[in-house]
Coordinates of C-alpha atoms in Angstrom, one line a residue:
M1 CA 79.2 -34.1 9.0
G2 CA 81.6 -34.1 6.2
G3 CA 85.7 -35.0 5.9
E4 CA 84.8 -38.5 5.4
Y5 CA 87.4 -41.1 4.8
N6 CA 87.4 -41.1 0.6
A7 CA 85.5 -37.7 0.2
V8 CA 87.1 -35.7 -2.6
Q9 CA 88.2 -32.5 -1.6
K10 CA 89.5 -30.1 -4.2
T11 CA 90.9 -26.7 -3.9
W12 CA 88.7 -23.7 -5.1
Q13 CA 89.8 -22.0 -8.0
P14 CA 87.4 -19.3 -9.7
D15 CA 87.3 -20.6 -13.3
M16 CA 86.2 -24.0 -11.9
V17 CA 82.7 -25.3 -12.4
K18 CA 81.4 -25.9 -9.2
V19 CA 78.3 -28.4 -8.9
V20 CA 76.8 -29.1 -5.5
L21 CA 74.5 -32.5 -5.5
A22 CA 71.7 -32.4 -3.0
F23 CA 69.6 -35.2 -1.4
P24 CA 66.4 -34.1 -0.2
D25 CA 66.4 -36.0 2.5
V26 CA 68.8 -36.9 5.6
Y27 CA 72.3 -38.1 5.3
D28 CA 71.3 -41.5 6.3
I29 CA 69.4 -42.5 3.4
G30 CA 71.1 -40.3 0.9
M31 CA 74.5 -41.9 1.4
A32 CA 72.6 -45.1 0.4
H33 CA 71.6 -43.7 -2.8
L34 CA 74.2 -45.2 -5.9
G35 CA 73.4 -42.4 -8.2
L36 CA 74.3 -39.5 -6.2
Q37 CA 77.8 -41.4 -6.0
I38 CA 78.0 -42.0 -9.6
L39 CA 77.8 -38.5 -10.5
Y40 CA 79.8 -36.9 -7.6
W41 CA 82.9 -39.2 -8.6
R42 CA 82.2 -38.6 -12.6
I43 CA 82.0 -34.7 -11.7
N44 CA 85.4 -34.7 -9.7
E45 CA 87.2 -36.7 -12.5
C46 CA 86.9 -33.7 -14.6
E47 CA 90.1 -31.4 -13.9
D48 CA 88.2 -28.1 -14.2
A49 CA 85.2 -28.8 -12.1
L50 CA 84.6 -29.7 -8.5
C51 CA 81.4 -31.5 -7.0
E52 CA 80.4 -31.5 -3.4
R53 CA 77.3 -32.8 -1.5
T54 CA 74.4 -31.6 0.5
Y55 CA 71.5 -33.0 2.2
M56 CA 68.4 -32.2 4.1
P57 CA 69.1 -31.6 7.8
W58 CA 67.0 -33.4 10.4
M59 CA 64.3 -31.3 12.0
D60 CA 66.5 -30.1 15.0
M61 CA 69.3 -29.3 13.1
Y62 CA 67.1 -27.5 10.6
Q63 CA 65.6 -25.7 13.1
L64 CA 68.7 -24.4 14.9
M65 CA 70.2 -23.1 11.3
I66 CA 67.5 -21.2 11.0
K67 CA 67.6 -19.6 14.6
E68 CA 71.3 -18.7 14.1
G69 CA 70.9 -17.6 10.4
V70 CA 73.1 -20.4 9.3
P71 CA 72.9 -21.2 5.4
L72 CA 72.6 -24.7 3.8
Y73 CA 76.3 -25.8 3.0
S74 CA 78.2 -28.3 1.4
L75 CA 79.9 -31.2 3.5
E76 CA 83.0 -30.9 1.7
S77 CA 84.2 -27.4 2.2
F78 CA 81.5 -25.9 4.1
H79 CA 80.9 -23.4 1.4
P80 CA 77.2 -22.0 1.1
I81 CA 75.0 -23.4 -1.3
A82 CA 74.8 -20.0 -3.0
D83 CA 78.4 -19.9 -3.9
F84 CA 78.0 -22.9 -6.5
D85 CA 77.4 -22.7 -9.9
V86 CA 74.8 -26.0 -9.9
L87 CA 72.5 -27.2 -7.4
G88 CA 71.7 -30.6 -8.6
F89 CA 68.7 -32.5 -6.9
T90 CA 68.1 -36.0 -7.2
L91 CA 64.3 -36.6 -7.2
Q92 CA 63.4 -40.1 -6.0
Y93 CA 60.2 -39.4 -4.4
E94 CA 57.5 -37.2 -4.7
L95 CA 56.8 -36.7 -0.7
S96 CA 60.6 -35.2 -0.7
Y97 CA 59.4 -31.9 -2.7
T98 CA 58.7 -29.2 0.2
N99 CA 62.4 -30.6 1.4
I100 CA 63.5 -29.2 -2.0
L101 CA 61.6 -25.8 -1.5
H102 CA 63.2 -25.6 2.1
M103 CA 66.5 -26.5 0.6
L104 CA 66.3 -23.9 -1.6
K105 CA 65.4 -21.4 1.1
R106 CA 68.1 -22.1 3.1
S107 CA 70.5 -21.6 0.5
G108 CA 69.0 -17.9 -0.4
I109 CA 68.0 -19.1 -3.8
P110 CA 64.6 -17.4 -5.1
L111 CA 62.2 -20.5 -5.1
R112 CA 60.9 -20.1 -8.7
S113 CA 63.0 -20.2 -11.7
K114 CA 61.6 -17.1 -13.1
D115 CA 63.0 -14.9 -10.2
R116 CA 66.5 -15.9 -10.5
T117 CA 69.5 -13.9 -12.1
N118 CA 72.9 -14.6 -13.2
Q119 CA 74.2 -14.4 -9.8
E120 CA 72.1 -17.5 -8.6
A121 CA 73.1 -21.1 -9.1
L122 CA 71.4 -23.2 -12.3
V123 CA 68.6 -25.7 -10.3
V124 CA 68.9 -29.1 -11.9
G125 CA 66.9 -32.0 -11.1
G126 CA 67.0 -35.5 -12.6
G127 CA 66.3 -39.1 -11.6
P128 CA 62.8 -40.9 -11.9
C129 CA 60.8 -38.1 -10.7
A130 CA 61.8 -36.0 -13.4
F131 CA 59.8 -38.4 -16.0
N132 CA 56.8 -36.0 -14.8
P133 CA 58.4 -33.0 -13.6
E134 CA 55.3 -30.6 -13.8
P135 CA 54.4 -30.2 -10.2
I136 CA 57.8 -28.7 -9.6
A137 CA 58.3 -27.0 -12.7
D138 CA 58.2 -23.6 -12.0
F139 CA 61.0 -24.2 -9.2
F140 CA 63.6 -25.8 -11.5
D141 CA 65.6 -24.1 -14.5
V142 CA 66.8 -27.4 -15.8
F143 CA 65.8 -31.2 -15.8
V144 CA 67.9 -33.9 -17.2
I145 CA 65.7 -36.9 -18.4
G146 CA 67.1 -40.2 -18.3
D147 CA 70.9 -42.0 -17.6
G148 CA 72.9 -39.2 -16.1
E149 CA 76.3 -40.6 -16.5
E150 CA 76.9 -38.5 -20.0
A151 CA 74.4 -35.8 -19.5
I152 CA 76.4 -34.7 -16.2
V153 CA 79.5 -34.1 -18.4
D154 CA 77.4 -32.1 -21.0
L155 CA 76.2 -30.1 -17.9
V156 CA 79.4 -29.0 -16.7
D157 CA 80.5 -28.3 -19.8
L158 CA 77.5 -26.0 -20.8
V159 CA 78.4 -24.2 -17.7
R160 CA 82.2 -24.0 -18.3
R161 CA 81.1 -22.1 -21.8
A162 CA 78.6 -20.2 -20.2
K163 CA 81.2 -19.0 -17.8
D164 CA 83.9 -18.3 -20.5
Q165 CA 81.8 -16.5 -22.6
G166 CA 79.7 -14.6 -20.2
W167 CA 76.2 -15.6 -21.3
T168 CA 73.3 -14.5 -19.6
R169 CA 71.2 -17.1 -17.8
Q170 CA 68.6 -16.9 -20.3
E171 CA 71.5 -17.6 -23.1
T172 CA 72.6 -20.8 -21.0
L173 CA 69.2 -22.2 -20.8
E174 CA 68.7 -21.9 -24.4
Q175 CA 72.1 -23.7 -25.1
A176 CA 70.8 -26.1 -22.4
A177 CA 67.5 -26.9 -24.7
T178 CA 69.9 -28.0 -27.6
I179 CA 71.5 -30.8 -25.4
P180 CA 69.7 -33.8 -25.9
G181 CA 67.6 -34.8 -22.8
F182 CA 67.6 -31.5 -21.4
Y183 CA 64.1 -30.1 -20.4
I184 CA 63.8 -26.4 -19.8
P185 CA 60.4 -25.9 -18.1
S186 CA 60.2 -22.3 -18.5
F187 CA 60.3 -22.7 -22.5
Y188 CA 56.7 -24.5 -22.2
D189 CA 53.4 -22.9 -22.0
V190 CA 50.6 -25.2 -20.5
T191 CA 47.2 -24.2 -21.3
Y192 CA 43.8 -25.8 -19.7
Y193 CA 40.3 -26.4 -20.3
P194 CA 37.5 -25.1 -17.9
S195 CA 37.0 -28.7 -16.6
G196 CA 40.8 -28.7 -15.4
Q197 CA 42.2 -30.9 -17.9
I198 CA 45.1 -29.9 -20.1
A199 CA 44.3 -28.3 -23.4
G200 CA 47.9 -28.1 -24.7
I201 CA 51.5 -28.0 -23.8
A202 CA 53.7 -26.0 -26.6
P203 CA 57.0 -24.5 -26.5
N204 CA 57.6 -21.0 -26.5
N205 CA 61.1 -20.6 -27.2
S206 CA 62.7 -21.8 -30.7
H207 CA 65.4 -23.4 -29.0
A208 CA 63.0 -25.9 -27.1
L209 CA 61.8 -28.9 -28.7
T210 CA 58.1 -30.4 -29.4
R211 CA 59.2 -33.7 -26.8
V212 CA 62.2 -34.4 -25.0
Q213 CA 63.7 -37.3 -25.3
K214 CA 65.3 -39.4 -22.7
R215 CA 69.3 -39.6 -22.3
V216 CA 70.4 -43.5 -22.4
V217 CA 73.7 -44.9 -22.0
A218 CA 74.0 -47.9 -24.7
D219 CA 76.8 -49.8 -22.9
L220 CA 77.2 -49.8 -19.5
D221 CA 80.8 -51.6 -19.7
Q222 CA 81.8 -48.3 -21.4
A223 CA 80.1 -46.0 -19.0
F224 CA 81.8 -44.4 -15.8
F225 CA 81.4 -46.5 -12.6
P226 CA 83.2 -45.4 -9.4
R227 CA 86.0 -47.7 -8.2
N228 CA 85.9 -46.1 -4.7
A229 CA 83.3 -44.7 -2.6
I230 CA 82.5 -42.0 0.5
V231 CA 82.6 -43.8 3.7
P232 CA 80.0 -42.7 6.1
W233 CA 80.5 -41.2 9.5
I234 CA 77.3 -43.1 10.6
E235 CA 75.1 -46.1 9.7
P236 CA 73.5 -45.4 6.7
V237 CA 70.3 -47.4 6.0
H238 CA 72.4 -49.7 3.6
D239 CA 75.7 -49.8 5.2
R240 CA 77.6 -51.0 2.4
V241 CA 79.2 -50.7 -1.3
M242 CA 77.0 -51.2 -4.2
V243 CA 77.8 -52.4 -7.9
E244 CA 75.1 -52.2 -10.5
V245 CA 74.8 -55.4 -12.4
M246 CA 72.4 -54.2 -15.0
R247 CA 70.1 -51.1 -15.8
G248 CA 66.6 -51.4 -16.9
C249 CA 64.0 -54.4 -16.6
G250 CA 62.2 -56.3 -19.4
R251 CA 59.4 -57.9 -17.3
G252 CA 56.8 -55.4 -17.9
C253 CA 55.1 -55.2 -14.6
R254 CA 52.1 -52.5 -15.7
F255 CA 52.6 -50.9 -12.5
C256 CA 56.2 -50.2 -12.5
Q257 CA 57.5 -46.9 -13.6
A258 CA 61.2 -47.9 -13.3
G259 CA 60.4 -50.9 -15.4
F260 CA 59.3 -48.8 -18.5
V261 CA 61.5 -45.6 -18.1
Y262 CA 64.8 -47.4 -17.7
R263 CA 64.4 -49.4 -20.6
P264 CA 66.3 -51.3 -22.3
P265 CA 67.4 -53.8 -20.2
R266 CA 71.4 -53.9 -20.2
E267 CA 73.8 -55.8 -18.4
R268 CA 77.4 -55.5 -17.5
D269 CA 80.2 -57.9 -17.9
P270 CA 80.6 -60.2 -14.9
L271 CA 84.2 -59.7 -14.8
L272 CA 84.0 -55.9 -14.6
L273 CA 81.5 -56.2 -12.1
R274 CA 83.6 -58.4 -9.8
E275 CA 86.8 -56.0 -10.4
Q276 CA 84.6 -53.1 -9.2
A277 CA 83.3 -55.1 -6.4
L278 CA 86.6 -55.8 -5.1
D279 CA 88.0 -52.5 -5.7
L280 CA 85.2 -50.8 -3.7
I281 CA 85.6 -53.4 -0.8
R282 CA 89.3 -52.7 -0.9
G283 CA 88.6 -48.9 -1.2
T284 CA 86.3 -48.5 2.1
G285 CA 86.6 -51.7 4.3
H286 CA 83.0 -52.5 4.0
E287 CA 82.0 -55.8 4.9
E288 CA 79.0 -56.3 2.5
V289 CA 78.8 -55.5 -1.7
A290 CA 75.2 -55.4 -3.1
L291 CA 74.6 -56.8 -6.6
T292 CA 71.9 -54.0 -7.3
S293 CA 69.2 -53.1 -10.2
L294 CA 65.9 -53.6 -10.6
S295 CA 65.8 -57.3 -10.5
S296 CA 69.2 -58.7 -9.9
G297 CA 68.0 -62.4 -10.4
D298 CA 67.2 -61.6 -13.9
Y299 CA 70.8 -61.0 -14.6
S300 CA 72.4 -63.7 -17.0
Q301 CA 74.9 -64.6 -14.8
I302 CA 74.2 -64.0 -11.3
A303 CA 75.2 -67.6 -10.2
P304 CA 78.6 -67.4 -11.3
L305 CA 79.1 -63.6 -10.4
V306 CA 78.0 -64.5 -6.6
K307 CA 80.0 -67.8 -6.6
S308 CA 83.2 -66.0 -7.5
L309 CA 82.7 -63.2 -5.2
M310 CA 82.2 -65.5 -2.3
E311 CA 85.2 -67.3 -3.2
D312 CA 87.4 -63.7 -3.4
L313 CA 85.8 -62.4 -0.3
G314 CA 84.3 -64.9 2.2
E315 CA 87.5 -65.5 3.8
S316 CA 87.5 -61.8 4.6
R317 CA 83.9 -62.3 6.2
V318 CA 82.6 -60.2 3.5
S319 CA 78.8 -60.6 2.5
V320 CA 77.0 -60.5 -0.9
A321 CA 73.6 -59.1 -0.9
L322 CA 70.9 -59.4 -3.4
P323 CA 68.3 -56.7 -2.4
S324 CA 65.7 -57.3 -5.2
L325 CA 65.1 -60.9 -6.0
R326 CA 62.0 -62.0 -7.8
V327 CA 60.5 -65.3 -6.2
D328 CA 60.9 -66.9 -9.9
S329 CA 64.5 -66.3 -10.2
F330 CA 65.6 -67.3 -6.5
S331 CA 67.5 -70.6 -6.3
V332 CA 68.8 -73.0 -3.7
G333 CA 72.2 -72.5 -5.2
L334 CA 71.9 -68.7 -4.6
A335 CA 70.4 -68.7 -1.2
S336 CA 73.2 -71.3 -0.3
E337 CA 75.9 -69.2 -1.7
I338 CA 75.0 -65.5 0.0
Q339 CA 74.2 -67.2 3.2
K340 CA 77.8 -68.2 3.7
V341 CA 79.1 -65.2 5.4
R342 CA 75.8 -64.1 7.2
K343 CA 72.3 -64.4 6.4
T344 CA 71.3 -60.8 4.8
G345 CA 67.4 -60.2 4.3
L346 CA 65.2 -61.9 2.0
T347 CA 62.5 -60.1 0.4
F348 CA 59.8 -61.7 -1.9
A349 CA 57.3 -59.3 -3.9
M350 CA 54.2 -61.0 -4.7
E351 CA 52.1 -57.7 -5.5
A352 CA 48.8 -59.5 -5.5
G353 CA 47.2 -62.0 -3.8
T354 CA 45.7 -64.4 -6.6
E355 CA 46.6 -65.2 -10.1
R356 CA 44.0 -63.4 -11.9
L357 CA 45.3 -60.2 -10.5
R358 CA 49.1 -61.3 -11.1
K359 CA 47.9 -61.5 -14.6
V360 CA 46.2 -58.2 -14.5
I361 CA 49.7 -56.4 -13.6
N362 CA 51.5 -58.9 -15.7
K363 CA 53.8 -60.1 -12.8
Q364 CA 54.5 -63.5 -13.9
V365 CA 55.1 -65.4 -10.9
T366 CA 52.8 -68.1 -9.3
E367 CA 52.1 -69.2 -5.7
E368 CA 54.1 -72.6 -6.3
D369 CA 57.2 -70.1 -7.5
L370 CA 57.0 -68.3 -4.0
L371 CA 56.7 -71.4 -1.7
A372 CA 59.2 -73.1 -3.6
A373 CA 61.6 -70.0 -3.1
V374 CA 60.6 -70.0 0.5
A375 CA 61.3 -73.4 1.2
A376 CA 64.6 -73.3 -0.1
A377 CA 65.0 -70.2 2.3
F378 CA 64.1 -72.2 4.9
D379 CA 65.9 -75.3 4.2
A380 CA 69.2 -73.2 3.7
G381 CA 68.6 -71.5 7.4
W382 CA 66.5 -68.6 7.1
F383 CA 63.9 -68.2 10.1
S384 CA 62.7 -64.5 8.6
I385 CA 61.4 -63.6 5.3
K386 CA 59.5 -60.8 4.2
L387 CA 56.5 -60.5 1.8
Y388 CA 55.2 -57.7 -0.4
F389 CA 51.9 -56.9 -1.5
M390 CA 49.8 -53.9 -3.0
L391 CA 46.4 -52.8 -2.0
G392 CA 44.3 -51.0 -4.5
L393 CA 45.2 -52.3 -8.0
P394 CA 43.5 -52.2 -11.0
T395 CA 40.2 -54.7 -10.9
E396 CA 41.1 -55.7 -7.4
G397 CA 38.2 -57.2 -5.7
E398 CA 37.3 -59.2 -2.5
E399 CA 38.8 -62.5 -3.5
D400 CA 42.2 -61.0 -4.0
L401 CA 42.2 -59.9 -0.4
A402 CA 41.5 -63.0 0.7
G403 CA 44.1 -64.6 -1.3
I404 CA 46.6 -62.2 0.5
V405 CA 45.5 -63.8 3.6
D406 CA 46.0 -67.4 2.3
I407 CA 49.4 -66.9 0.7
V408 CA 50.7 -66.0 4.2
K409 CA 49.3 -68.6 6.0
R410 CA 50.3 -71.2 3.5
V411 CA 54.0 -69.9 3.9
R412 CA 53.5 -70.0 7.9
K413 CA 52.7 -73.3 7.4
L414 CA 55.4 -74.4 5.4
G415 CA 57.8 -72.4 7.7
H416 CA 56.7 -74.9 10.6
E417 CA 56.9 -77.8 8.1
R418 CA 60.6 -77.1 7.2
L419 CA 61.8 -75.7 10.4
G420 CA 60.2 -78.2 12.7
R421 CA 61.4 -77.7 16.1
Q422 CA 63.0 -74.5 15.4
A423 CA 59.5 -73.1 14.2
G424 CA 59.3 -71.0 17.3
K425 CA 62.0 -68.5 15.5
L426 CA 59.7 -68.3 12.3
R427 CA 59.1 -64.6 11.7
I428 CA 57.0 -63.4 8.6
A429 CA 56.8 -59.6 7.9
V430 CA 54.1 -58.4 5.5
S431 CA 54.3 -55.2 4.4
V432 CA 51.5 -53.5 2.4
A433 CA 51.7 -50.4 0.0
T434 CA 48.6 -48.5 -1.6
F435 CA 48.9 -48.5 -5.7
V436 CA 50.0 -45.4 -7.1
P437 CA 49.5 -45.0 -10.6
K438 CA 52.5 -43.5 -12.0
A439 CA 53.4 -41.8 -15.6
H440 CA 54.5 -43.5 -18.6
T441 CA 53.2 -46.7 -17.1
P442 CA 50.0 -48.6 -18.7
F443 CA 48.4 -47.8 -15.5
E444 CA 48.9 -44.1 -15.9
F445 CA 45.1 -44.1 -17.1
C446 CA 43.6 -45.6 -14.0
A447 CA 42.6 -43.7 -10.7
Q448 CA 43.8 -44.9 -7.2
D449 CA 41.2 -45.9 -4.8
Q450 CA 39.2 -43.3 -2.6
P451 CA 41.0 -43.3 1.0
A452 CA 38.1 -44.7 2.4
V453 CA 38.3 -47.8 0.4
I454 CA 41.8 -48.5 1.1
L455 CA 41.5 -48.1 4.7
D456 CA 38.6 -50.8 4.6
K457 CA 41.0 -53.0 2.7
Q458 CA 43.5 -52.5 5.2
R459 CA 41.1 -53.3 8.2
Y460 CA 40.2 -56.7 6.7
L461 CA 44.0 -57.7 6.4
K462 CA 44.6 -56.5 10.1
E463 CA 41.2 -58.7 11.6
N464 CA 42.8 -61.8 9.2
L465 CA 46.5 -61.6 9.8
G466 CA 46.7 -61.0 13.5
I467 CA 48.5 -64.6 13.6
K468 CA 51.6 -65.6 15.6
G469 CA 54.8 -65.0 13.8
V470 CA 53.3 -62.7 11.5
K471 CA 53.8 -58.8 11.5
L472 CA 51.6 -56.9 9.5
S473 CA 52.5 -53.1 8.2
C474 CA 50.4 -51.2 6.0
H475 CA 51.8 -47.8 4.2
N476 CA 50.1 -44.8 5.3
V477 CA 46.9 -43.9 3.2
E478 CA 47.1 -40.2 3.1
Q479 CA 50.8 -40.2 1.9
S480 CA 49.7 -42.6 -0.9
V481 CA 47.3 -40.3 -1.8
L482 CA 49.7 -37.4 -2.0
E483 CA 52.2 -39.2 -3.9
A484 CA 49.5 -40.1 -6.4
V485 CA 48.5 -36.3 -6.6
F486 CA 52.3 -35.2 -7.4
A487 CA 53.0 -38.5 -9.5
R488 CA 50.3 -37.5 -12.3
G489 CA 50.3 -33.9 -11.3
D490 CA 50.8 -30.4 -13.6
R491 CA 52.2 -27.1 -13.0
R492 CA 49.3 -25.6 -10.9
L493 CA 50.6 -28.0 -8.2
S494 CA 53.4 -25.5 -7.6
S495 CA 51.5 -23.3 -5.8
V496 CA 50.3 -25.8 -3.3
L497 CA 54.0 -26.7 -2.6
E498 CA 54.6 -23.5 -1.9
Q499 CA 51.8 -22.6 0.3
A500 CA 52.4 -26.0 2.0
V501 CA 55.8 -25.0 2.9
T502 CA 54.5 -21.9 4.2
L503 CA 52.1 -23.7 6.5
G504 CA 54.9 -25.8 7.6
C505 CA 55.0 -28.8 5.8
L506 CA 58.1 -30.9 5.7
F507 CA 59.7 -34.3 5.6
D508 CA 56.2 -35.6 4.3
G509 CA 57.9 -39.0 3.9
W510 CA 58.5 -39.2 7.4
D511 CA 55.3 -40.7 9.6
E512 CA 56.4 -38.5 12.5
Y513 CA 56.4 -35.2 10.5
F514 CA 53.3 -35.7 7.9
N515 CA 50.7 -33.5 8.5
Y516 CA 47.8 -34.2 6.3
G517 CA 45.7 -31.4 7.9
L518 CA 48.1 -28.9 6.4
W519 CA 48.1 -30.4 3.2
E520 CA 44.2 -30.3 2.8
Q521 CA 44.4 -26.8 4.0
A522 CA 47.1 -26.2 1.2
F523 CA 44.6 -27.3 -1.3
G524 CA 42.1 -25.5 0.0
D525 CA 43.4 -22.1 -0.2
C526 CA 44.7 -22.7 -3.7
G527 CA 41.6 -24.0 -5.0
L528 CA 42.3 -27.3 -5.8
D529 CA 41.2 -30.9 -5.4
M530 CA 43.3 -33.8 -4.5
S531 CA 40.8 -36.2 -6.1
F532 CA 41.2 -34.5 -9.4
Y533 CA 44.3 -35.8 -9.4
A534 CA 44.4 -39.2 -7.6
N535 CA 41.0 -40.6 -8.1
R536 CA 40.3 -39.7 -11.7
S537 CA 40.3 -42.0 -14.5
R538 CA 41.6 -40.6 -17.6
D539 CA 40.7 -41.5 -21.1
F540 CA 43.3 -42.2 -23.8
D541 CA 43.1 -39.2 -25.6
E542 CA 43.6 -36.9 -22.6
V543 CA 46.8 -34.5 -22.6
N544 CA 48.8 -35.8 -19.7
P545 CA 51.1 -33.6 -17.9
W546 CA 54.0 -35.5 -18.9
D547 CA 53.0 -36.3 -22.6
H548 CA 55.8 -34.0 -24.0
I549 CA 58.5 -36.1 -22.3
D550 CA 59.7 -39.1 -24.2
S551 CA 60.6 -42.2 -22.4
G552 CA 61.2 -44.1 -25.4
V553 CA 57.9 -46.0 -24.5
S554 CA 55.4 -45.2 -27.0
K555 CA 51.5 -43.9 -25.5
G556 CA 50.1 -46.4 -28.1
F557 CA 51.9 -49.3 -26.6
L558 CA 51.0 -48.4 -22.9
I559 CA 47.6 -48.2 -24.4
E560 CA 47.3 -51.8 -25.6
E561 CA 49.2 -53.2 -22.4
Y562 CA 46.2 -51.6 -20.4
K563 CA 43.7 -53.2 -22.6
T564 CA 45.9 -56.6 -22.6
A565 CA 45.4 -56.0 -18.7
L566 CA 41.6 -55.8 -18.3
K567 CA 41.8 -59.2 -20.5
V568 CA 43.6 -60.7 -17.6
A569 CA 46.4 -61.7 -19.9
H570 CA 50.2 -61.8 -19.3
S571 CA 52.5 -60.1 -22.1
P572 CA 55.9 -61.3 -23.0
G573 CA 59.1 -59.8 -21.6
C574 CA 61.4 -58.2 -23.5
R575 CA 63.9 -61.2 -23.1
D576 CA 61.2 -63.2 -24.5
R577 CA 59.9 -61.4 -27.4
C578 CA 60.0 -57.7 -28.6
L579 CA 56.6 -56.4 -28.6
R580 CA 58.0 -53.1 -30.0
C581 CA 57.3 -50.7 -27.3
G582 CA 59.3 -48.0 -29.1
V583 CA 62.6 -48.0 -27.1
C584 CA 65.0 -50.3 -29.1
Q585 CA 63.1 -48.7 -32.3
E586 CA 63.3 -45.1 -31.4
L587 CA 66.5 -44.6 -28.9
P588 CA 70.3 -45.2 -29.6
A589 CA 70.0 -48.4 -27.8
T590 CA 68.9 -51.9 -27.5
M591 CA 68.9 -54.7 -25.2
R592 CA 72.2 -56.1 -24.2
L593 CA 72.5 -59.3 -22.4
V594 CA 76.1 -60.8 -21.4
K595 CA 77.5 -64.2 -21.7
G596 CA 80.7 -64.1 -20.1
S597 CA 82.3 -65.6 -17.0
A598 CA 83.0 -63.9 -13.5
E599 CA 86.2 -66.0 -13.3
K600 CA 89.8 -64.4 -13.9

């Protein structure tokens, strides 16, 4: 690993700010992450800073590094991680937390922030999990809340001033606390009631704010975006370049954390996107460009942008992928355009089996939307589609499970009708996840179903969807339980994490290494109960571990949305009517839609 085409290799100078970005999973997955690429190229644009990368080594390599005493190192210069000024983790998934602790140990950096000195790197975290950072608060010096493109420059500037002026670690953290969006967990005390619920969260340092408001980039057209990309040595999970057509989503699906914490929706100019895509293809030789966002079909200029890119890239056999489409934004025209070079996968997320439950979760799509989209896909030449659902959503009943079975059977029937003599090629993949209540959503108050209940629901689907041409896959229930624990957990879980690592837990997001028994032992050793975090409903006035982290969306709005959900009613999205969630009223950014053209 290392030395890839386009990787940036700067000469190390003593006065440079040296940052290493860490992805707490394997290279194959980390290389497909756009956020890390943006920060990597942004830091390396600074003349007096350098940025390199590191990933969690796969199990065989990791064991060999331990055996031979090899520390974790960067891929660009092979410097040990301990030589850097900043170690920055991207926090994408709760089940990667044990990997973070293993990477710290292999770097020779003390696990807990309180045990570090001026000699150790500043350990920084950012990404969606930073919106409830409390379960890992003891292991990090700084969290950056919200968009990172501008905040990362502030971080580099902070470390440069600390080096120039010889600040102590404490002085550096106190200065960091004055930067918008920077959260210093050691500057806050958490107290608990005998029941285990939180009594209060209060600053213990005069530099710390009562609430830390997220960073937000107001105008994505003015924000940094790399015009080049590192070409990996091996095929990552997504072997392509990416442009981000927009950030944020105004749909308001009540289970979706990203949809709330990345508000407001902000679109990029289509001409700029076209230039970025062409530069990335020229610079890397990739054969696919993905137009990414939380819901790319909602991008105002998606059809002309796709058409323009296909005109530019079609002759070179470069395809365009739309990895996240809603069924109500899928069109025959889009299907026809993106299949001209090769047919990339199509995934339709219905989430729930009935119209009633889709109203509860505010997923404003109907079965008619799905059947129309699927029919268009079959007519355009697709034989394989993927349908995505969740189990355990609030208020879910038996009729909702039956609804999932009914939808799949109707799609299969439609496929046979449309494909005729080629119906034997029809493949329907049905992926079923378990609902995980997330912080900063209207369902943050809800309990997750008990594992036995979810297993019963999965069993029902398996008994009723054993049909030719249909492949059902259900997510591991125990992994979903652990995800729910850490998604709404508090600081006491740091002891559980540390004990789990001691017992041997790592790669918990991988079925082959996930060991639920070790986790049960770790919780028992620490005197904590998983169900307290995962399977308990919370009162509106309960203090949550993340209440001092300000996403812009007010708690009052989330409560009202939850009450609306219980009335089985939709709420309009940002593009239809402003419900004054707090984001555009409190943050220095508002919804930004474009009307331009992707043509020259």
